[in-house]
Amino acid sequence: MGLPIALAVASTALSFMGSMSAAKAAKREAALQQRQLEAEKKMSKLRALQEHNIRLTNLQTFLNTNQAIAGVSGRDISQDRSLKALQNKAKREMSTEVGRARVQELATIGKLSQAQQIAGERGRNRARAFRYQAFGTLISGAMKAQPLMGSAPTASVTPQSSLGPLRFSTFNTGLDNY
């Protein structure tokens, strides 16, 4: 095997290995991005839970403050309609706010889940493209190395005809009238 063939084979092998390595790297990158998005989803859930707990704590503080004011002012909270109305309004508003926050949390988690799926699909597509590129490199390398290998001995073909000597036909030429 001559130097040009060895170089062609080495070049093809290196290119093939590079493409296969890139395919593996694309899969690892996609997996890393998916793990990051999963961690972000968990943090989003935790943040939503913390915000929910703060809302409930604020509501409880408001209700306790109302009861304290009622007690200091000598008003009976079970009989005072204005204090009950304030408490019921605060509970309704809190319920609405909790519902909105929950919808926002679900939208955020859905968005992150979709991004996670897209990242995985992108990684698989890139890895597949690199694998195709690797196999294309093998085929291209083989095509380029083939002329460098020289020709294998082949049976020689002589220009002899098995039909006998060549004859000139005068059919349809107008020459047979002479």
PDB file of C-alpha atoms in Angstrom:
ATOM      1  CA  MET A   1       0.000   0.000   0.000  1.00  0.00           C
ATOM      2  CA  GLY A   2       1.504   3.302  -1.085  1.00  0.00           C
ATOM      3  CA  LEU A   3       1.670   6.574   0.789  1.00  0.00           C
ATOM      4  CA  PRO A   4      -1.233   8.222  -1.112  1.00  0.00           C
ATOM      5  CA  ILE A   5      -3.530   5.307  -0.301  1.00  0.00           C
ATOM      6  CA  ALA A   6      -2.455   5.299   3.358  1.00  0.00           C
ATOM      7  CA  LEU A   7      -3.106   9.037   3.591  1.00  0.00           C
ATOM      8  CA  ALA A   8      -6.523   8.672   1.936  1.00  0.00           C
ATOM      9  CA  VAL A   9      -7.476   5.859   4.325  1.00  0.00           C
ATOM     10  CA  ALA A  10      -6.188   7.798   7.353  1.00  0.00           C
ATOM     11  CA  SER A  11      -8.015  10.960   6.267  1.00  0.00           C
ATOM     12  CA  THR A  12     -11.251   9.048   5.773  1.00  0.00           C
ATOM     13  CA  ALA A  13     -10.878   7.273   9.116  1.00  0.00           C
ATOM     14  CA  LEU A  14     -10.193  10.528  10.976  1.00  0.00           C
ATOM     15  CA  SER A  15     -13.131  12.248   9.346  1.00  0.00           C
ATOM     16  CA  PHE A  16     -15.378   9.276  10.133  1.00  0.00           C
ATOM     17  CA  MET A  17     -14.253   9.196  13.772  1.00  0.00           C
ATOM     18  CA  GLY A  18     -14.721  12.967  14.047  1.00  0.00           C
ATOM     19  CA  SER A  19     -18.272  12.763  12.760  1.00  0.00           C
ATOM     20  CA  MET A  20     -19.121   9.871  15.078  1.00  0.00           C
ATOM     21  CA  SER A  21     -17.603  11.783  18.007  1.00  0.00           C
ATOM     22  CA  ALA A  22     -19.693  14.825  17.062  1.00  0.00           C
ATOM     23  CA  ALA A  23     -22.790  12.616  17.024  1.00  0.00           C
ATOM     24  CA  LYS A  24     -22.061  11.418  20.558  1.00  0.00           C
ATOM     25  CA  ALA A  25     -21.362  14.988  21.663  1.00  0.00           C
ATOM     26  CA  ALA A  26     -24.698  16.147  20.213  1.00  0.00           C
ATOM     27  CA  LYS A  27     -26.520  13.467  22.201  1.00  0.00           C
ATOM     28  CA  ARG A  28     -24.646  14.387  25.394  1.00  0.00           C
ATOM     29  CA  GLU A  29     -25.373  18.074  24.848  1.00  0.00           C
ATOM     30  CA  ALA A  30     -29.077  17.357  24.377  1.00  0.00           C
ATOM     31  CA  ALA A  31     -29.147  15.202  27.514  1.00  0.00           C
ATOM     32  CA  LEU A  32     -27.458  17.980  29.493  1.00  0.00           C
ATOM     33  CA  GLN A  33     -29.929  20.549  28.213  1.00  0.00           C
ATOM     34  CA  GLN A  34     -32.816  18.240  29.127  1.00  0.00           C
ATOM     35  CA  ARG A  35     -31.440  17.837  32.666  1.00  0.00           C
ATOM     36  CA  GLN A  36     -31.101  21.616  32.982  1.00  0.00           C
ATOM     37  CA  LEU A  37     -34.686  22.106  31.870  1.00  0.00           C
ATOM     38  CA  GLU A  38     -35.841  19.413  34.317  1.00  0.00           C
ATOM     39  CA  ALA A  39     -34.047  21.241  37.135  1.00  0.00           C
ATOM     40  CA  GLU A  40     -35.658  24.489  35.996  1.00  0.00           C
ATOM     41  CA  LYS A  41     -39.095  22.810  36.110  1.00  0.00           C
ATOM     42  CA  LYS A  42     -38.448  21.658  39.678  1.00  0.00           C
ATOM     43  CA  MET A  43     -37.310  25.149  40.673  1.00  0.00           C
ATOM     44  CA  SER A  44     -40.429  26.610  39.085  1.00  0.00           C
ATOM     45  CA  LYS A  45     -42.623  24.250  41.108  1.00  0.00           C
ATOM     46  CA  LEU A  46     -40.727  25.128  44.284  1.00  0.00           C
ATOM     47  CA  ARG A  47     -40.996  28.856  43.585  1.00  0.00           C
ATOM     48  CA  ALA A  48     -44.747  28.506  42.966  1.00  0.00           C
ATOM     49  CA  LEU A  49     -45.154  26.584  46.232  1.00  0.00           C
ATOM     50  CA  GLN A  50     -43.206  29.236  48.146  1.00  0.00           C
ATOM     51  CA  GLU A  51     -45.294  32.028  46.626  1.00  0.00           C
ATOM     52  CA  HIS A  52     -48.462  30.093  47.496  1.00  0.00           C
ATOM     53  CA  ASN A  53     -47.314  29.708  51.094  1.00  0.00           C
ATOM     54  CA  ILE A  54     -46.559  33.447  51.295  1.00  0.00           C
ATOM     55  CA  ARG A  55     -50.051  34.248  50.000  1.00  0.00           C
ATOM     56  CA  LEU A  56     -51.676  31.950  52.568  1.00  0.00           C
ATOM     57  CA  THR A  57     -49.524  33.421  55.347  1.00  0.00           C
ATOM     58  CA  ASN A  58     -50.542  36.944  54.306  1.00  0.00           C
ATOM     59  CA  LEU A  59     -54.208  35.930  54.263  1.00  0.00           C
ATOM     60  CA  GLN A  60     -53.929  34.377  57.715  1.00  0.00           C
ATOM     61  CA  THR A  61     -52.179  37.505  58.999  1.00  0.00           C
ATOM     62  CA  PHE A  62     -54.971  39.652  57.585  1.00  0.00           C
ATOM     63  CA  LEU A  63     -57.660  37.469  59.179  1.00  0.00           C
ATOM     64  CA  ASN A  64     -55.861  37.436  62.542  1.00  0.00           C
ATOM     65  CA  THR A  65     -55.445  41.213  62.424  1.00  0.00           C
ATOM     66  CA  ASN A  66     -59.158  41.610  61.740  1.00  0.00           C
ATOM     67  CA  GLN A  67     -59.983  39.391  64.704  1.00  0.00           C
ATOM     68  CA  ALA A  68     -57.617  41.358  66.936  1.00  0.00           C
ATOM     69  CA  ILE A  69     -59.159  44.662  65.881  1.00  0.00           C
ATOM     70  CA  ALA A  70     -62.620  43.234  66.496  1.00  0.00           C
ATOM     71  CA  GLY A  71     -61.557  42.053  69.936  1.00  0.00           C
ATOM     72  CA  VAL A  72     -59.974  45.385  70.904  1.00  0.00           C
ATOM     73  CA  SER A  73     -62.925  47.368  69.654  1.00  0.00           C
ATOM     74  CA  GLY A  74     -65.357  45.105  71.437  1.00  0.00           C
ATOM     75  CA  ARG A  75     -67.065  43.971  68.277  1.00  0.00           C
ATOM     76  CA  ASP A  76     -68.260  40.391  67.977  1.00  0.00           C
ATOM     77  CA  ILE A  77     -66.771  38.989  64.756  1.00  0.00           C
ATOM     78  CA  SER A  78     -69.538  36.419  64.391  1.00  0.00           C
ATOM     79  CA  GLN A  79     -72.188  39.163  64.541  1.00  0.00           C
ATOM     80  CA  ASP A  80     -70.412  42.024  62.702  1.00  0.00           C
ATOM     81  CA  ARG A  81     -71.367  41.885  59.028  1.00  0.00           C
ATOM     82  CA  SER A  82     -68.783  44.422  57.860  1.00  0.00           C
ATOM     83  CA  LEU A  83     -65.897  42.423  59.372  1.00  0.00           C
ATOM     84  CA  LYS A  84     -67.311  39.214  57.897  1.00  0.00           C
ATOM     85  CA  ALA A  85     -67.638  40.914  54.506  1.00  0.00           C
ATOM     86  CA  LEU A  86     -63.995  42.046  54.673  1.00  0.00           C
ATOM     87  CA  GLN A  87     -62.857  38.539  55.552  1.00  0.00           C
ATOM     88  CA  ASN A  88     -64.972  36.909  52.841  1.00  0.00           C
ATOM     89  CA  LYS A  89     -63.719  39.419  50.267  1.00  0.00           C
ATOM     90  CA  ALA A  90     -60.096  38.695  51.258  1.00  0.00           C
ATOM     91  CA  LYS A  91     -60.731  34.950  50.953  1.00  0.00           C
ATOM     92  CA  ARG A  92     -62.349  35.351  47.508  1.00  0.00           C
ATOM     93  CA  GLU A  93     -59.500  37.536  46.249  1.00  0.00           C
ATOM     94  CA  MET A  94     -56.966  35.065  47.602  1.00  0.00           C
ATOM     95  CA  SER A  95     -58.777  32.208  45.895  1.00  0.00           C
ATOM     96  CA  THR A  96     -58.710  34.088  42.577  1.00  0.00           C
ATOM     97  CA  GLU A  97     -55.031  34.946  42.996  1.00  0.00           C
ATOM     98  CA  VAL A  98     -54.154  31.341  43.866  1.00  0.00           C
ATOM     99  CA  GLY A  99     -56.052  30.110  40.797  1.00  0.00           C
ATOM    100  CA  ARG A 100     -54.241  32.553  38.518  1.00  0.00           C
ATOM    101  CA  ALA A 101     -50.883  31.613  39.995  1.00  0.00           C
ATOM    102  CA  ARG A 102     -51.653  27.932  39.497  1.00  0.00           C
ATOM    103  CA  VAL A 103     -52.532  28.492  35.829  1.00  0.00           C
ATOM    104  CA  GLN A 104     -49.302  30.479  35.395  1.00  0.00           C
ATOM    105  CA  GLU A 105     -47.319  27.684  37.064  1.00  0.00           C
ATOM    106  CA  LEU A 106     -48.876  25.074  34.771  1.00  0.00           C
ATOM    107  CA  ALA A 107     -48.131  27.215  31.707  1.00  0.00           C
ATOM    108  CA  THR A 108     -44.499  27.622  32.780  1.00  0.00           C
ATOM    109  CA  ILE A 109     -44.089  23.912  33.445  1.00  0.00           C
ATOM    110  CA  GLY A 110     -45.727  23.088  30.108  1.00  0.00           C
ATOM    111  CA  LYS A 111     -43.383  25.471  28.310  1.00  0.00           C
ATOM    112  CA  LEU A 112     -40.349  23.928  30.019  1.00  0.00           C
ATOM    113  CA  SER A 113     -41.564  20.404  29.239  1.00  0.00           C
ATOM    114  CA  GLN A 114     -41.950  21.316  25.594  1.00  0.00           C
ATOM    115  CA  ALA A 115     -38.480  22.879  25.533  1.00  0.00           C
ATOM    116  CA  GLN A 116     -37.150  19.695  27.110  1.00  0.00           C
ATOM    117  CA  GLN A 117     -38.730  17.551  24.381  1.00  0.00           C
ATOM    118  CA  ILE A 118     -37.473  19.882  21.648  1.00  0.00           C
ATOM    119  CA  ALA A 119     -33.949  19.744  23.068  1.00  0.00           C
ATOM    120  CA  GLY A 120     -34.024  15.945  23.008  1.00  0.00           C
ATOM    121  CA  GLU A 121     -35.343  15.847  19.454  1.00  0.00           C
ATOM    122  CA  ARG A 122     -32.767  18.386  18.276  1.00  0.00           C
ATOM    123  CA  GLY A 123     -30.006  16.316  19.826  1.00  0.00           C
ATOM    124  CA  ARG A 124     -31.242  13.137  18.185  1.00  0.00           C
ATOM    125  CA  ASN A 125     -31.529  14.904  14.819  1.00  0.00           C
ATOM    126  CA  ARG A 126     -28.039  16.376  15.067  1.00  0.00           C
ATOM    127  CA  ALA A 127     -26.585  12.998  16.092  1.00  0.00           C
ATOM    128  CA  ARG A 128     -28.345  11.332  13.166  1.00  0.00           C
ATOM    129  CA  ALA A 129     -27.001  13.986  10.778  1.00  0.00           C
ATOM    130  CA  PHE A 130     -23.461  13.452  12.057  1.00  0.00           C
ATOM    131  CA  ARG A 131     -23.814   9.686  11.630  1.00  0.00           C
ATOM    132  CA  TYR A 132     -25.010  10.174   8.043  1.00  0.00           C
ATOM    133  CA  GLN A 133     -22.083  12.488   7.491  1.00  0.00           C
ATOM    134  CA  ALA A 134     -19.728   9.838   8.900  1.00  0.00           C
ATOM    135  CA  PHE A 135     -21.002   7.137   6.574  1.00  0.00           C
ATOM    136  CA  GLY A 136     -20.951   9.566   3.660  1.00  0.00           C
ATOM    137  CA  THR A 137     -17.319  10.209   4.476  1.00  0.00           C
ATOM    138  CA  LEU A 138     -16.596   6.485   4.312  1.00  0.00           C
ATOM    139  CA  ILE A 139     -18.225   6.203   0.912  1.00  0.00           C
ATOM    140  CA  SER A 140     -16.532   9.362  -0.360  1.00  0.00           C
ATOM    141  CA  GLY A 141     -13.172   8.157   0.938  1.00  0.00           C
ATOM    142  CA  ALA A 142     -13.600   4.833  -0.798  1.00  0.00           C
ATOM    143  CA  MET A 143     -14.478   6.601  -4.051  1.00  0.00           C
ATOM    144  CA  LYS A 144     -11.413   8.852  -3.779  1.00  0.00           C
ATOM    145  CA  ALA A 145      -9.068   6.009  -2.800  1.00  0.00           C
ATOM    146  CA  GLN A 146     -10.179   3.709  -5.633  1.00  0.00           C
ATOM    147  CA  PRO A 147      -8.175   5.486  -8.380  1.00  0.00           C
ATOM    148  CA  LEU A 148      -5.087   5.445  -6.133  1.00  0.00           C
ATOM    149  CA  MET A 149      -5.162   1.668  -5.839  1.00  0.00           C
ATOM    150  CA  GLY A 150      -4.280   1.138  -9.465  1.00  0.00           C
ATOM    151  CA  SER A 151      -6.127  -1.182 -11.750  1.00  0.00           C
ATOM    152  CA  ALA A 152      -6.433  -4.860 -11.119  1.00  0.00           C
ATOM    153  CA  PRO A 153      -5.384  -7.147 -13.934  1.00  0.00           C
ATOM    154  CA  THR A 154      -8.260  -7.597 -16.323  1.00  0.00           C
ATOM    155  CA  ALA A 155      -8.739  -9.761 -19.361  1.00  0.00           C
ATOM    156  CA  SER A 156      -7.793  -7.874 -22.480  1.00  0.00           C
ATOM    157  CA  VAL A 157     -10.391  -7.444 -25.125  1.00  0.00           C
ATOM    158  CA  THR A 158      -9.229  -7.314 -28.728  1.00  0.00           C
ATOM    159  CA  PRO A 159     -11.211  -5.418 -31.293  1.00  0.00           C
ATOM    160  CA  GLN A 160     -11.884  -8.530 -33.333  1.00  0.00           C
ATOM    161  CA  SER A 161     -15.461  -9.055 -34.293  1.00  0.00           C
ATOM    162  CA  SER A 162     -17.107 -12.393 -34.025  1.00  0.00           C
ATOM    163  CA  LEU A 163     -19.358 -11.481 -36.914  1.00  0.00           C
ATOM    164  CA  GLY A 164     -16.661 -11.769 -39.493  1.00  0.00           C
ATOM    165  CA  PRO A 165     -15.191  -9.040 -41.654  1.00  0.00           C
ATOM    166  CA  LEU A 166     -16.931  -5.716 -41.764  1.00  0.00           C
ATOM    167  CA  ARG A 167     -18.901  -5.199 -44.944  1.00  0.00           C
ATOM    168  CA  PHE A 168     -20.217  -2.063 -46.392  1.00  0.00           C
ATOM    169  CA  SER A 169     -23.977  -2.145 -46.866  1.00  0.00           C
ATOM    170  CA  THR A 170     -25.518  -0.279 -49.727  1.00  0.00           C
ATOM    171  CA  PHE A 171     -29.018  -0.903 -48.530  1.00  0.00           C
ATOM    172  CA  ASN A 172     -31.125   2.283 -48.661  1.00  0.00           C
ATOM    173  CA  THR A 173     -28.230   4.446 -49.695  1.00  0.00           C
ATOM    174  CA  GLY A 174     -29.078   4.700 -53.344  1.00  0.00           C
ATOM    175  CA  LEU A 175     -25.751   3.136 -54.302  1.00  0.00           C
ATOM    176  CA  ASP A 176     -27.134  -0.265 -55.304  1.00  0.00           C
ATOM    177  CA  ASN A 177     -28.624   1.162 -58.501  1.00  0.00           C
ATOM    178  CA  TYR A 178     -25.291   1.209 -60.247  1.00  0.00           C
TER     179      TYR A 178
END
